[in-house]
Each structure stands twice: as structure tokens, then as C-alpha cells.
């Protein structure tokens, strides 16, 4: 495997709208991010991924871009963005922007022009079909609910949107569209970006000609999966994009890839892959159902372990995954992966260490380093996220009561991750002096940066130790490149693995509130990390405390 500049890095995702508001309008912004760069540098972050802050109507919170060359005034100006890149660089941090090119906004000029002249140049930028009375071009269900087709305003045509109706799909089959995209990517890379996180990229290749698939719900529609399974040849687009853009700059590109085909992994993230890395979503998609959120099977510690190990095994000799506990599309990881009633400082640290020490690139989502939790939701009217509103309806239609439907939404809503970052125990968690665009989690009085930063036993300090360990020159090679070897896999509620390189490290976590024992095959040389102050042991047998996690350097 060829070594790359980004292999040993630690990344952090910012959701700009909720990170820090510098001017009191209730919306986080780029000057706000600049003012917190020292905080991030101090934590040990090298790569900063910003969710979209381009000009946008914010129908899907910025994942609907109306101008790829401008910053939305709510987030700041282009000068602010340039300053952010420069200030970050001074701290050895590089910026990734979000590349949202499966679709644009219906307010983008391309789409406006397509409406004016659907037979002209811009009509070919989208997927347009003749409108027929009483029949949609295909029976595909958009990810946010309802048919993936809507009327093209002012015309006798319909357009495809696999996401929201304000997110028309761009026609990647059209070389002019691809040229526009590459031009934009290079324009941004010329500004000094480190690279991109690439949104929803599995969707750019459609199976042609379009046709219906077996309906999977009462609505007569089918999920997008069937069509994507059939679509072949995405690699032609991805390879072209890599060669025309990222490769020339040695940029870092991490793909949001779902449903990857295992035989394609080397092409995706091998030495000369389309992407530098791709996210591991094995844990987040676990238990998902075609029917909707209400039918999800909750994940247990044993499931979590299996998901992680399966993902690791798949890419072992191929490339690097980007490991996440949560992102802006998921509930908070501590609320999801820790059994109900057991969410506490120890269990949060356990989850952090088990995930962080996996082979791959760790991504921390804002607030994760504080152990931020899901937000209580009292009514569907409080919810902003468009996916949650759809899933609420789906649950009601399936016969759940409004209370039950709300409970489901509270559990999986994307708003959980999008509540403002908790900086202090002051008004609005110190996020804004105005009215926050989304309600602050009421637990900010106890969970906030100010309370944790000076406390050596806080979750924040634990993350800082994890990062420092990964960067420690003595262990770095092993932690970054060492093989991952699961151990005691059959032991219930125990997750353990070796990282084998110049040293042998053992990462072991007791994923339950009851104590449990392990017997080490050899003595250990050093304790590199422990979420307790002691280790209860007799000879080589360790009695692990509730949710105790250890990183041990083993004797060779
Ligand atoms: C990705 C984004 C998500 C967005 C969707 C459509 O999944 O992470 O937030 O809604 O793409 O762009
Ligand atoms: Ca603001």
C-alpha cells in the first residue's frame, strides 16, 4: 500500500449552521468557525470537513446548492471562506468542502433555464420526461418520500429528483454537465482546499432506460435501491472525475458511498482509487427497513461489534475507511449505540475508544467530543429535518399512534445531530446571543465545552488523549497501518481487537454494565488508555468494570 499524506490524520465535521454564531442572527457562520480554530487545533484536528455553506435556499440545509461559486450570505462571504482556509492552514488544518453534485437546487440558474427552454441546452442538464396524465415516468420513491418526479414548472415535462423536489438530479450522462462540475471542483482546489467530502455519490449513475421496479410499499412505489443495483458503470464517471480534479492536486476525497459492490472496493479506495477513502456506514444502516424508520431493528453491542469487524475485514488489504460514530444525518451515536439507560461518561468513552482505534481515518462530528446526546422532541412541529417529517407520516400511515410516531422520529431524527454546539452553560449554550435557528439541547447545562475542557476526566479530555495517542511517534505506525485482528469475538457484550504492527496493541471494551473477565494470553507492558483509574487484575486475568475500555501494549 502506498503511503498517503492523509493516512495518519484526524478529521472533524462541522455543521456550519449549528457550530458557532458570530453575529447574533441565530445561525452559525464562517467567522464563527474561524474564531474556534484554536479550539480545534488544540484538540488535535488536522482535517476539517464543512457541510455545505454555498448559496442555497436551505431546503435541505445547504445540500441544495443554487450557486456553486458563492457562499450563502447567512454563512458569510467568499473573503470569510478564504480567510478560513488561510487561518486553518496556519494551524496545519486543511479544509474539505462538501461536494454536492448528484443534484443542485431548483433555484440554480441551470434549472431556471431548463424551465424556460426544456428543449435547449439546459434541459439536457437534468432528467426530463414528457408528462403523461395519470402516470409517472417511473415508480421510484424519493429518499425524502413521495414520487421522485415532479412537474417542470411552466412546461409539459417532469423532472427527476431522487431527494427533495427542490433538488433536481443533474444528468451526469451529459459531458457538458461533467465539465461544469470539474471546473467548479478545480476552482475550489485552486483556492487551497485540502479536498472534498462527496455527497450522495452512488446516485449519479442511473440504470438506463428508466423503468419501473417491484413496488415495496402500499404507495405502489419502490425504493431507489433497485434501480441503483441495476446501474452499471459508475466507475467511468468517478475515474474521470478523479483524473480531472483530485488527482492533479493530490487532494483528499472521501465518498459518501452506500451499497458499494464488494468487488469494486479496490477501484473505489485502492491505491489509485476514485476516492481517498469512504465512510463506513455498516453500523448506521444496521437494522434499517424498506418500510421506514418505524420498522428499524435497534442495534445491540454484539451487532455493533460485528458491523465494525465486517467492514474492517472487507477493506483490510485494500484501503482505508473513514470511521464515524455519527454525522449530520444520524442520531447521536451515544444515544444509539449505548444500551438504553446506560449512557454515562464511562460508556461514552468506551464507544469513543472502540471506534477511534479501528483501522482507518477517524472522523469526529461536532459535539461528539463532548458526548452530546439526542434531543428530547415534544412535538413534530419542533422538527426541522425534512426526512423526519416524511418518516412521521410513514409511521402514522402504518398505523402507529401520533405518540408512537413521535417516539420513532425522536430516536432517528437528523435534528438530533443538528442542535447547536454546546460551548458553555450560559444562554443558548453560548452558541448565539440571538435566537438559535434550532432548539438547543436542554442538557447543555451539564454537557458543554467550558465544563469539560479543564477536566482531565471529561469526555473531551478522553478524545484528546485518543488523538494524542494516534499521533504519538512511538505508536503511530501501528495505529495507522497495523492490521486489525478481532479477538474473543464470541464473548457476549465484549468488543476486543489487536492492532498489530511494530507493537501489538490490545483494545478491549466491556460493553455492558455488569463486570466481566478476560484472560490475556500474555502479560501487558503498558496501559496506554483506560477510562477508569484502576485495573482489577489477578495474574493475567482482568475483571473489567462496567463499560471499562483499555488500550494495552502487549509484551511481544
Ligand atoms: C447526503 C447528505 C444529506 C442530504 C443528502 C442529499 O446524504 O449527507 O444531508 O440530505 O445527501 O444531498
Ligand atoms: Ca450568524
PDB file of C-alpha atoms and ligand atoms in Angstrom, residues 15 49 60 63-64 98 100 103 144 163 167 197 199-200 256 258 327-329 386 414 418, ligand 1:
ATOM      1  CA  UNK A  15     -22.252  21.571  10.506  1.00  0.00           C
ATOM      2  CA  UNK A  49     -14.977  18.958   6.733  1.00  0.00           C
ATOM      3  CA  UNK A  60     -32.211  20.532   2.670  1.00  0.00           C
ATOM      4  CA  UNK A  63     -27.477  20.202   0.275  1.00  0.00           C
ATOM      5  CA  UNK A  64     -29.445  22.101  -2.358  1.00  0.00           C
ATOM      6  CA  UNK A  98     -18.918  19.252   0.703  1.00  0.00           C
ATOM      7  CA  UNK A 100     -22.962  18.062  -3.746  1.00  0.00           C
ATOM      8  CA  UNK A 103     -28.248  17.353  -7.778  1.00  0.00           C
ATOM      9  CA  UNK A 144     -37.476  12.020   1.371  1.00  0.00           C
ATOM     10  CA  UNK A 163     -34.018  13.532  -2.983  1.00  0.00           C
ATOM     11  CA  UNK A 167     -33.073  19.029  -5.502  1.00  0.00           C
ATOM     12  CA  UNK A 197     -16.392  15.080   1.109  1.00  0.00           C
ATOM     13  CA  UNK A 199     -22.209  13.734  -1.161  1.00  0.00           C
ATOM     14  CA  UNK A 200     -24.653  11.026  -2.240  1.00  0.00           C
ATOM     15  CA  UNK A 256     -20.483   9.061   0.898  1.00  0.00           C
ATOM     16  CA  UNK A 258     -23.797   3.314   0.055  1.00  0.00           C
ATOM     17  CA  UNK A 327     -22.742  12.660  11.334  1.00  0.00           C
ATOM     18  CA  UNK A 328     -25.349  15.287  10.444  1.00  0.00           C
ATOM     19  CA  UNK A 329     -27.670  12.607   9.017  1.00  0.00           C
ATOM     20  CA  UNK A 386     -37.418  17.064   6.098  1.00  0.00           C
ATOM     21  CA  UNK A 414     -31.367  14.117  11.836  1.00  0.00           C
ATOM     22  CA  UNK A 418     -28.065  19.356  14.248  1.00  0.00           C
TER      23      UNK A 418
HETATM   24  C1  LIG B   1     -26.408  13.267   1.786  1.00  0.00           C
HETATM   25  C2  LIG B   1     -26.312  14.305   2.878  1.00  0.00           C
HETATM   26  C3  LIG B   1     -27.688  14.606   3.389  1.00  0.00           C
HETATM   27  C4  LIG B   1     -28.501  15.135   2.254  1.00  0.00           C
HETATM   28  C5  LIG B   1     -28.473  14.218   1.040  1.00  0.00           C
HETATM   29  C6  LIG B   1     -28.948  14.932  -0.184  1.00  0.00           C
HETATM   30  O1  LIG B   1     -26.891  12.058   2.252  1.00  0.00           O
HETATM   31  O2  LIG B   1     -25.431  13.871   3.868  1.00  0.00           O
HETATM   32  O3  LIG B   1     -27.665  15.506   4.457  1.00  0.00           O
HETATM   33  O4  LIG B   1     -29.829  15.316   2.679  1.00  0.00           O
HETATM   34  O5  LIG B   1     -27.184  13.745   0.743  1.00  0.00           O
HETATM   35  O6  LIG B   1     -27.981  15.844  -0.626  1.00  0.00           O
END
